[in-house]
Short mmCIF file of N, CA and C in Angstrom, two decimals:
data_model
loop_
_atom_site.label_atom_id
_atom_site.label_comp_id
_atom_site.label_asym_id
_atom_site.label_seq_id
_atom_site.Cartn_x
_atom_site.Cartn_y
_atom_site.Cartn_z
N MET A 1 271.16 33.54 -167.01
CA MET A 1 271.00 34.08 -165.67
C MET A 1 271.93 33.30 -164.75
N SER A 2 272.75 34.00 -163.99
CA SER A 2 273.65 33.31 -163.05
C SER A 2 272.89 32.92 -161.78
N ILE A 3 273.30 31.83 -161.20
CA ILE A 3 272.64 31.33 -160.00
C ILE A 3 273.31 31.95 -158.80
N GLU A 4 272.60 32.84 -158.11
CA GLU A 4 273.18 33.50 -156.97
C GLU A 4 272.32 33.40 -155.73
N TYR A 5 271.03 33.17 -155.90
CA TYR A 5 270.13 33.27 -154.76
C TYR A 5 269.17 32.10 -154.66
N ASP A 6 268.38 32.09 -153.62
CA ASP A 6 267.42 31.03 -153.40
C ASP A 6 266.28 31.10 -154.42
N ILE A 7 265.61 29.97 -154.58
CA ILE A 7 264.45 29.85 -155.44
C ILE A 7 263.24 29.58 -154.56
N ILE A 8 262.17 30.33 -154.77
CA ILE A 8 260.95 30.12 -154.02
C ILE A 8 259.85 29.71 -154.99
N GLY A 9 259.19 28.58 -154.70
CA GLY A 9 258.08 28.09 -155.50
C GLY A 9 256.80 28.27 -154.71
N ILE A 10 255.74 28.71 -155.38
CA ILE A 10 254.47 28.98 -154.73
C ILE A 10 253.36 28.21 -155.41
N ASP A 11 252.55 27.50 -154.63
CA ASP A 11 251.35 26.83 -155.11
C ASP A 11 250.16 27.55 -154.47
N PRO A 12 249.50 28.45 -155.23
CA PRO A 12 248.44 29.26 -154.65
C PRO A 12 247.12 28.50 -154.50
N GLY A 13 246.31 28.98 -153.59
CA GLY A 13 244.98 28.41 -153.38
C GLY A 13 243.99 29.50 -153.09
N THR A 14 242.75 29.13 -152.88
CA THR A 14 241.69 30.12 -152.65
C THR A 14 241.85 30.81 -151.30
N GLU A 15 242.26 30.07 -150.27
CA GLU A 15 242.40 30.65 -148.92
C GLU A 15 243.80 30.49 -148.36
N VAL A 16 244.46 29.39 -148.72
CA VAL A 16 245.82 29.15 -148.23
C VAL A 16 246.73 28.86 -149.43
N THR A 17 248.00 29.13 -149.21
CA THR A 17 249.00 28.96 -150.27
C THR A 17 250.19 28.24 -149.68
N ALA A 18 250.72 27.29 -150.45
CA ALA A 18 251.92 26.56 -150.03
C ALA A 18 253.13 27.19 -150.73
N TRP A 19 254.25 27.22 -150.01
CA TRP A 19 255.48 27.75 -150.60
C TRP A 19 256.68 26.96 -150.08
N VAL A 20 257.72 26.96 -150.88
CA VAL A 20 258.97 26.26 -150.55
C VAL A 20 260.12 27.17 -150.95
N ARG A 21 261.07 27.33 -150.05
CA ARG A 21 262.30 28.09 -150.36
C ARG A 21 263.44 27.08 -150.52
N LEU A 22 263.99 27.04 -151.72
CA LEU A 22 265.00 26.06 -152.08
C LEU A 22 266.36 26.73 -152.14
N ASP A 23 267.32 26.17 -151.45
CA ASP A 23 268.70 26.65 -151.49
C ASP A 23 269.31 26.19 -152.80
N TYR A 24 269.68 27.12 -153.66
CA TYR A 24 270.19 26.77 -154.99
C TYR A 24 271.52 26.05 -154.93
N LYS A 25 272.34 26.35 -153.92
CA LYS A 25 273.70 25.77 -153.87
C LYS A 25 273.65 24.26 -153.67
N CYS A 26 272.88 23.83 -152.67
CA CYS A 26 272.87 22.41 -152.37
C CYS A 26 271.53 21.76 -152.69
N LEU A 27 270.64 22.51 -153.33
CA LEU A 27 269.31 21.99 -153.65
C LEU A 27 268.67 21.31 -152.46
N ARG A 28 268.56 22.07 -151.39
CA ARG A 28 267.96 21.60 -150.15
C ARG A 28 266.91 22.61 -149.74
N VAL A 29 265.79 22.15 -149.22
CA VAL A 29 264.72 23.05 -148.78
C VAL A 29 265.19 23.77 -147.51
N LYS A 30 265.20 25.09 -147.57
CA LYS A 30 265.60 25.91 -146.43
C LYS A 30 264.41 26.17 -145.51
N SER A 31 263.26 26.47 -146.12
CA SER A 31 262.06 26.74 -145.35
C SER A 31 260.85 26.46 -146.23
N HIS A 32 259.72 26.31 -145.59
CA HIS A 32 258.48 26.00 -146.31
C HIS A 32 257.29 26.28 -145.42
N GLY A 33 256.12 26.35 -146.01
CA GLY A 33 254.93 26.57 -145.22
C GLY A 33 253.67 26.52 -146.04
N ILE A 34 252.57 26.36 -145.31
CA ILE A 34 251.22 26.47 -145.86
C ILE A 34 250.53 27.50 -144.98
N GLU A 35 250.26 28.65 -145.58
CA GLU A 35 249.76 29.78 -144.77
C GLU A 35 248.62 30.47 -145.46
N GLY A 36 247.89 31.29 -144.71
CA GLY A 36 246.81 32.07 -145.27
C GLY A 36 247.34 32.98 -146.36
N ASN A 37 246.52 33.27 -147.35
CA ASN A 37 246.97 34.05 -148.50
C ASN A 37 247.48 35.44 -148.13
N SER A 38 246.87 36.09 -147.14
CA SER A 38 247.34 37.42 -146.72
C SER A 38 248.73 37.33 -146.12
N THR A 39 249.00 36.26 -145.38
CA THR A 39 250.32 36.05 -144.80
C THR A 39 251.35 35.83 -145.88
N VAL A 40 251.00 35.04 -146.88
CA VAL A 40 251.92 34.80 -148.00
C VAL A 40 252.18 36.08 -148.77
N LEU A 41 251.15 36.90 -148.95
CA LEU A 41 251.33 38.19 -149.61
C LEU A 41 252.35 39.04 -148.85
N SER A 42 252.28 39.03 -147.55
CA SER A 42 253.28 39.76 -146.73
C SER A 42 254.67 39.19 -146.93
N ARG A 43 254.76 37.86 -146.99
CA ARG A 43 256.05 37.22 -147.22
C ARG A 43 256.64 37.64 -148.57
N ILE A 44 255.79 37.67 -149.60
CA ILE A 44 256.24 38.05 -150.93
C ILE A 44 256.83 39.46 -150.91
N LEU A 45 256.20 40.36 -150.18
CA LEU A 45 256.74 41.71 -150.04
C LEU A 45 258.10 41.69 -149.33
N GLU A 46 258.23 40.83 -148.32
CA GLU A 46 259.52 40.69 -147.62
C GLU A 46 260.58 40.12 -148.57
N TRP A 47 260.21 39.08 -149.31
CA TRP A 47 261.16 38.47 -150.25
C TRP A 47 261.59 39.48 -151.32
N ARG A 48 260.63 40.30 -151.77
CA ARG A 48 260.94 41.31 -152.80
C ARG A 48 261.99 42.30 -152.30
N ASP A 49 261.88 42.66 -151.02
CA ASP A 49 262.79 43.66 -150.44
C ASP A 49 264.01 43.04 -149.78
N ASP A 50 264.12 41.72 -149.80
CA ASP A 50 265.27 41.03 -149.23
C ASP A 50 266.52 41.37 -150.05
N PRO A 51 267.59 41.82 -149.40
CA PRO A 51 268.81 42.17 -150.16
C PRO A 51 269.41 40.98 -150.90
N ARG A 52 269.09 39.76 -150.48
CA ARG A 52 269.60 38.56 -151.18
C ARG A 52 268.75 38.22 -152.39
N LYS A 53 267.65 38.92 -152.58
CA LYS A 53 266.78 38.81 -153.78
C LYS A 53 266.51 37.36 -154.22
N PRO A 54 265.74 36.61 -153.45
CA PRO A 54 265.39 35.26 -153.93
C PRO A 54 264.55 35.37 -155.20
N LEU A 55 264.69 34.36 -156.07
CA LEU A 55 263.91 34.30 -157.30
C LEU A 55 262.60 33.58 -156.97
N VAL A 56 261.47 34.14 -157.39
CA VAL A 56 260.17 33.62 -156.99
C VAL A 56 259.36 33.22 -158.23
N ALA A 57 258.76 32.03 -158.15
CA ALA A 57 257.90 31.55 -159.23
C ALA A 57 256.59 31.06 -158.63
N VAL A 58 255.49 31.34 -159.30
CA VAL A 58 254.16 30.94 -158.83
C VAL A 58 253.51 30.06 -159.87
N GLU A 59 252.75 29.06 -159.41
CA GLU A 59 252.02 28.22 -160.35
C GLU A 59 250.85 29.04 -160.89
N MET A 60 250.78 29.12 -162.23
CA MET A 60 249.74 29.88 -162.91
C MET A 60 248.65 28.96 -163.45
N ILE A 61 247.43 29.40 -163.29
CA ILE A 61 246.26 28.68 -163.83
C ILE A 61 246.25 28.85 -165.34
N GLU A 62 245.91 27.78 -166.06
CA GLU A 62 245.74 27.91 -167.50
C GLU A 62 244.39 27.32 -167.90
N SER A 63 243.88 27.77 -169.02
CA SER A 63 242.57 27.37 -169.50
C SER A 63 242.67 26.06 -170.29
N PHE A 64 241.71 25.19 -170.05
CA PHE A 64 241.59 23.97 -170.85
C PHE A 64 240.25 23.94 -171.57
N GLY A 65 239.53 25.09 -171.62
CA GLY A 65 238.26 25.20 -172.33
C GLY A 65 237.08 24.60 -171.60
N MET A 66 237.26 24.29 -170.31
CA MET A 66 236.16 23.73 -169.54
C MET A 66 235.63 24.76 -168.56
N PRO A 67 234.37 24.62 -168.16
CA PRO A 67 233.83 25.56 -167.19
C PRO A 67 234.58 25.44 -165.84
N VAL A 68 234.75 26.58 -165.18
CA VAL A 68 235.41 26.60 -163.89
C VAL A 68 234.51 27.27 -162.87
N GLY A 69 234.81 27.03 -161.61
CA GLY A 69 234.02 27.57 -160.54
C GLY A 69 234.64 28.77 -159.86
N LYS A 70 234.01 29.20 -158.82
CA LYS A 70 234.44 30.38 -158.05
C LYS A 70 235.84 30.20 -157.48
N GLU A 71 236.18 28.98 -157.13
CA GLU A 71 237.50 28.72 -156.50
C GLU A 71 238.63 29.07 -157.46
N ILE A 72 238.48 28.75 -158.74
CA ILE A 72 239.51 29.06 -159.72
C ILE A 72 239.70 30.56 -159.84
N PHE A 73 238.60 31.29 -159.92
CA PHE A 73 238.68 32.74 -160.04
C PHE A 73 239.31 33.37 -158.81
N GLU A 74 238.99 32.83 -157.65
CA GLU A 74 239.59 33.34 -156.40
C GLU A 74 241.10 33.09 -156.38
N THR A 75 241.52 31.91 -156.83
CA THR A 75 242.94 31.60 -156.90
C THR A 75 243.66 32.51 -157.88
N VAL A 76 243.05 32.75 -159.03
CA VAL A 76 243.64 33.64 -160.05
C VAL A 76 243.77 35.05 -159.47
N TRP A 77 242.78 35.49 -158.74
CA TRP A 77 242.82 36.80 -158.10
C TRP A 77 244.03 36.91 -157.17
N TRP A 78 244.29 35.87 -156.39
CA TRP A 78 245.45 35.87 -155.48
C TRP A 78 246.77 35.82 -156.26
N ILE A 79 246.79 35.06 -157.35
CA ILE A 79 248.00 35.04 -158.18
C ILE A 79 248.30 36.45 -158.68
N GLY A 80 247.27 37.17 -159.09
CA GLY A 80 247.45 38.55 -159.55
C GLY A 80 247.99 39.45 -158.44
N ARG A 81 247.46 39.28 -157.23
CA ARG A 81 247.97 40.08 -156.12
C ARG A 81 249.43 39.74 -155.82
N TYR A 82 249.77 38.46 -155.89
CA TYR A 82 251.16 38.06 -155.63
C TYR A 82 252.08 38.66 -156.69
N CYS A 83 251.68 38.58 -157.96
CA CYS A 83 252.51 39.11 -159.03
C CYS A 83 252.63 40.61 -158.96
N GLN A 84 251.57 41.29 -158.52
CA GLN A 84 251.65 42.73 -158.37
C GLN A 84 252.61 43.12 -157.25
N ALA A 85 252.65 42.31 -156.19
CA ALA A 85 253.54 42.58 -155.07
C ALA A 85 255.00 42.38 -155.44
N ASN A 86 255.26 41.49 -156.41
CA ASN A 86 256.64 41.26 -156.85
C ASN A 86 256.61 41.14 -158.38
N GLU A 87 256.90 42.23 -159.05
CA GLU A 87 256.80 42.26 -160.52
C GLU A 87 257.83 41.35 -161.19
N ASP A 88 258.84 40.92 -160.46
CA ASP A 88 259.84 40.03 -161.04
C ASP A 88 259.44 38.56 -160.93
N MET A 89 258.30 38.29 -160.29
CA MET A 89 257.85 36.92 -160.11
C MET A 89 257.57 36.27 -161.47
N LYS A 90 257.97 35.01 -161.59
CA LYS A 90 257.74 34.27 -162.83
C LYS A 90 256.54 33.34 -162.61
N ARG A 91 255.86 33.04 -163.73
CA ARG A 91 254.69 32.15 -163.69
C ARG A 91 255.04 30.84 -164.38
N VAL A 92 254.69 29.76 -163.71
CA VAL A 92 254.95 28.41 -164.22
C VAL A 92 253.62 27.69 -164.21
N THR A 93 253.21 27.12 -165.34
CA THR A 93 251.91 26.42 -165.36
C THR A 93 252.05 25.02 -164.81
N ARG A 94 250.95 24.45 -164.42
CA ARG A 94 250.92 23.08 -163.94
C ARG A 94 251.40 22.11 -165.04
N ARG A 95 251.01 22.40 -166.26
CA ARG A 95 251.45 21.57 -167.40
C ARG A 95 252.99 21.61 -167.53
N ASP A 96 253.58 22.78 -167.32
CA ASP A 96 255.06 22.91 -167.35
C ASP A 96 255.70 22.01 -166.30
N VAL A 97 255.14 22.02 -165.09
CA VAL A 97 255.68 21.20 -164.01
C VAL A 97 255.54 19.72 -164.37
N LYS A 98 254.38 19.33 -164.81
CA LYS A 98 254.16 17.93 -165.17
C LYS A 98 255.14 17.46 -166.25
N MET A 99 255.27 18.25 -167.30
CA MET A 99 256.18 17.88 -168.39
C MET A 99 257.63 17.83 -167.93
N HIS A 100 258.00 18.80 -167.11
CA HIS A 100 259.40 18.87 -166.70
C HIS A 100 259.77 17.76 -165.71
N VAL A 101 258.99 17.58 -164.66
CA VAL A 101 259.39 16.63 -163.63
C VAL A 101 258.98 15.20 -163.93
N CYS A 102 257.97 15.01 -164.80
CA CYS A 102 257.48 13.65 -165.10
C CYS A 102 257.64 13.26 -166.57
N GLY A 103 257.92 14.21 -167.44
CA GLY A 103 258.11 13.91 -168.84
C GLY A 103 256.83 13.72 -169.63
N GLN A 104 255.70 13.93 -168.98
CA GLN A 104 254.40 13.81 -169.66
C GLN A 104 253.34 14.51 -168.81
N THR A 105 252.17 14.70 -169.41
CA THR A 105 251.08 15.34 -168.67
C THR A 105 249.94 14.36 -168.36
N ARG A 106 249.81 13.33 -169.19
CA ARG A 106 248.73 12.37 -169.02
C ARG A 106 248.94 11.53 -167.77
N GLY A 107 247.92 11.46 -166.94
CA GLY A 107 247.95 10.63 -165.75
C GLY A 107 248.82 11.18 -164.63
N VAL A 108 249.29 12.41 -164.78
CA VAL A 108 250.14 13.00 -163.74
C VAL A 108 249.28 13.77 -162.78
N ASN A 109 249.27 13.33 -161.52
CA ASN A 109 248.54 14.03 -160.46
C ASN A 109 249.50 14.40 -159.35
N ASP A 110 248.97 14.89 -158.24
CA ASP A 110 249.82 15.34 -157.13
C ASP A 110 250.76 14.25 -156.63
N SER A 111 250.26 13.02 -156.52
CA SER A 111 251.10 11.95 -155.99
C SER A 111 252.23 11.58 -156.94
N VAL A 112 252.02 11.71 -158.25
CA VAL A 112 253.07 11.42 -159.21
C VAL A 112 254.16 12.49 -159.13
N ILE A 113 253.75 13.76 -158.98
CA ILE A 113 254.74 14.82 -158.83
C ILE A 113 255.52 14.64 -157.53
N ARG A 114 254.83 14.27 -156.46
CA ARG A 114 255.48 14.01 -155.18
C ARG A 114 256.54 12.90 -155.34
N GLN A 115 256.19 11.84 -156.02
CA GLN A 115 257.14 10.74 -156.23
C GLN A 115 258.33 11.19 -157.08
N ALA A 116 258.08 12.02 -158.07
CA ALA A 116 259.16 12.54 -158.92
C ALA A 116 260.12 13.38 -158.08
N MET A 117 259.59 14.15 -157.13
CA MET A 117 260.46 14.94 -156.25
C MET A 117 261.28 14.03 -155.32
N LEU A 118 260.64 12.98 -154.81
CA LEU A 118 261.34 12.01 -153.96
C LEU A 118 262.48 11.33 -154.74
N ASP A 119 262.20 10.99 -155.99
CA ASP A 119 263.22 10.35 -156.83
C ASP A 119 264.37 11.30 -157.13
N ARG A 120 264.03 12.54 -157.41
CA ARG A 120 265.08 13.52 -157.73
C ARG A 120 266.02 13.81 -156.55
N PHE A 121 265.43 13.95 -155.36
CA PHE A 121 266.21 14.34 -154.20
C PHE A 121 266.71 13.13 -153.41
N GLY A 122 266.25 11.94 -153.76
CA GLY A 122 266.66 10.73 -153.06
C GLY A 122 267.84 10.07 -153.71
N PRO A 123 267.61 9.05 -154.43
CA PRO A 123 266.30 8.53 -154.78
C PRO A 123 265.63 7.81 -153.59
N GLY A 124 264.32 7.89 -153.58
CA GLY A 124 263.52 7.24 -152.56
C GLY A 124 263.24 8.13 -151.37
N ARG A 125 262.18 7.79 -150.66
CA ARG A 125 261.74 8.55 -149.50
C ARG A 125 262.77 8.57 -148.38
N GLU A 126 263.40 7.43 -148.14
CA GLU A 126 264.36 7.32 -147.04
C GLU A 126 265.48 8.35 -147.16
N LYS A 127 266.01 8.51 -148.36
CA LYS A 127 267.11 9.43 -148.58
C LYS A 127 266.61 10.87 -148.73
N ALA A 128 265.50 11.06 -149.45
CA ALA A 128 265.00 12.42 -149.72
C ALA A 128 264.42 13.09 -148.49
N VAL A 129 263.63 12.36 -147.72
CA VAL A 129 262.97 12.94 -146.54
C VAL A 129 263.77 12.65 -145.28
N GLY A 130 264.26 11.43 -145.18
CA GLY A 130 265.03 11.04 -144.00
C GLY A 130 264.17 10.87 -142.77
N LYS A 131 264.80 10.98 -141.63
CA LYS A 131 264.13 10.85 -140.33
C LYS A 131 264.46 12.07 -139.49
N LYS A 132 263.79 12.19 -138.39
CA LYS A 132 264.03 13.33 -137.50
C LYS A 132 265.49 13.38 -137.07
N SER A 133 266.05 12.22 -136.78
CA SER A 133 267.44 12.15 -136.32
C SER A 133 268.45 12.39 -137.45
N SER A 134 268.06 12.09 -138.68
CA SER A 134 268.92 12.31 -139.84
C SER A 134 268.09 12.79 -141.01
N PRO A 135 267.68 14.09 -140.98
CA PRO A 135 266.78 14.60 -142.00
C PRO A 135 267.43 14.68 -143.39
N GLY A 136 266.61 14.39 -144.40
CA GLY A 136 267.04 14.52 -145.78
C GLY A 136 266.76 15.93 -146.28
N PRO A 137 267.07 16.22 -147.53
CA PRO A 137 266.88 17.57 -148.07
C PRO A 137 265.43 18.02 -148.13
N LEU A 138 264.47 17.09 -148.08
CA LEU A 138 263.05 17.43 -148.16
C LEU A 138 262.30 17.18 -146.83
N HIS A 139 263.05 17.06 -145.77
CA HIS A 139 262.44 16.77 -144.46
C HIS A 139 261.37 17.80 -144.11
N GLY A 140 260.19 17.34 -143.76
CA GLY A 140 259.11 18.21 -143.33
C GLY A 140 258.16 18.68 -144.40
N ILE A 141 258.48 18.41 -145.67
CA ILE A 141 257.58 18.81 -146.76
C ILE A 141 256.30 18.00 -146.65
N ARG A 142 255.16 18.70 -146.81
CA ARG A 142 253.85 18.04 -146.68
C ARG A 142 252.81 18.68 -147.60
N LYS A 143 251.77 17.96 -147.82
CA LYS A 143 250.59 18.42 -148.59
C LYS A 143 250.98 19.18 -149.86
N ASP A 144 250.43 20.39 -150.04
CA ASP A 144 250.65 21.17 -151.25
C ASP A 144 252.05 21.73 -151.38
N GLU A 145 252.86 21.60 -150.34
CA GLU A 145 254.27 22.01 -150.45
C GLU A 145 255.00 21.19 -151.51
N TRP A 146 254.55 19.95 -151.74
CA TRP A 146 255.17 19.14 -152.81
C TRP A 146 254.96 19.81 -154.16
N GLN A 147 253.78 20.40 -154.39
CA GLN A 147 253.51 21.06 -155.65
C GLN A 147 254.33 22.35 -155.77
N ALA A 148 254.48 23.06 -154.65
CA ALA A 148 255.30 24.26 -154.64
C ALA A 148 256.77 23.90 -154.93
N LEU A 149 257.20 22.76 -154.43
CA LEU A 149 258.56 22.29 -154.71
C LEU A 149 258.71 21.99 -156.20
N GLY A 150 257.69 21.40 -156.80
CA GLY A 150 257.70 21.13 -158.24
C GLY A 150 257.83 22.41 -159.05
N VAL A 151 257.16 23.47 -158.61
CA VAL A 151 257.27 24.77 -159.26
C VAL A 151 258.70 25.31 -159.13
N ALA A 152 259.25 25.23 -157.93
CA ALA A 152 260.62 25.72 -157.69
C ALA A 152 261.64 24.96 -158.52
N VAL A 153 261.52 23.64 -158.56
CA VAL A 153 262.46 22.80 -159.32
C VAL A 153 262.35 23.10 -160.81
N THR A 154 261.14 23.20 -161.32
CA THR A 154 260.92 23.51 -162.74
C THR A 154 261.54 24.87 -163.08
N PHE A 155 261.28 25.85 -162.26
CA PHE A 155 261.85 27.18 -162.48
C PHE A 155 263.36 27.15 -162.42
N TYR A 156 263.90 26.45 -161.43
CA TYR A 156 265.36 26.34 -161.28
C TYR A 156 265.99 25.70 -162.53
N ASP A 157 265.47 24.56 -162.93
CA ASP A 157 266.06 23.84 -164.06
C ASP A 157 265.90 24.58 -165.39
N CYS A 158 264.73 25.17 -165.61
CA CYS A 158 264.41 25.70 -166.91
C CYS A 158 264.83 27.15 -167.10
N CYS A 159 264.80 27.92 -166.06
CA CYS A 159 265.10 29.35 -166.21
C CYS A 159 266.47 29.70 -165.63
N VAL A 160 266.75 29.20 -164.46
CA VAL A 160 267.98 29.61 -163.79
C VAL A 160 269.20 28.91 -164.37
N THR A 161 269.18 27.60 -164.45
CA THR A 161 270.35 26.88 -164.96
C THR A 161 270.38 26.88 -166.47
N GLY A 162 269.20 27.03 -167.09
CA GLY A 162 269.13 27.00 -168.55
C GLY A 162 269.36 25.60 -169.12
N SER A 163 269.35 24.59 -168.22
CA SER A 163 269.64 23.23 -168.66
C SER A 163 268.50 22.61 -169.46
N VAL A 164 267.32 23.16 -169.27
CA VAL A 164 266.14 22.64 -169.99
C VAL A 164 265.43 23.83 -170.61
N LYS A 165 264.98 23.70 -171.82
CA LYS A 165 264.40 24.84 -172.54
C LYS A 165 262.91 24.71 -172.84
N GLU A 166 262.28 23.60 -172.46
CA GLU A 166 260.90 23.40 -172.95
C GLU A 166 259.87 24.26 -172.25
N VAL A 167 260.20 24.91 -171.16
CA VAL A 167 259.22 25.71 -170.42
C VAL A 167 259.32 27.17 -170.85
N ASP A 168 258.19 27.76 -171.21
CA ASP A 168 258.17 29.16 -171.59
C ASP A 168 257.65 29.94 -170.39
N LEU A 169 258.53 30.43 -169.54
CA LEU A 169 258.13 31.16 -168.35
C LEU A 169 257.76 32.58 -168.74
N THR A 170 256.58 32.99 -168.30
CA THR A 170 256.12 34.34 -168.62
C THR A 170 256.47 35.30 -167.53
#
């Protein structure tokens, strides 16, 4: 697949969803947000119809054989709505992100993924995030947007550039 357009990573939730739009040319965050699920669904429809056709990937829930609660089912329902709104959307599991950005799954939590993103775009917070007067490529990223960035980076590396093959994107 040739790299021509932006990459959008989505970290879905029960009520709100985080997303990051990554400029493929310079690997810099163009826009990002944490918004209500209905608002994100509207954005997905806009992205689908955008003539520049950004490539979109969503974090997919996977089973580990343990009981889950209502929140998981609600998130899966929203993932289904997002994928229905954009049939070209790719799914990336949390395990895929952990393996790709951290090289392992054990002991990898949100803060470890955040640090891996800072190292990749920095190295270090000072270079990756920067300051208001001299913003870095990740300036303004917060909360679950770090996880959405991990989805976008995993999708970019594994599917778009083809530089890494260990992720099986569905």
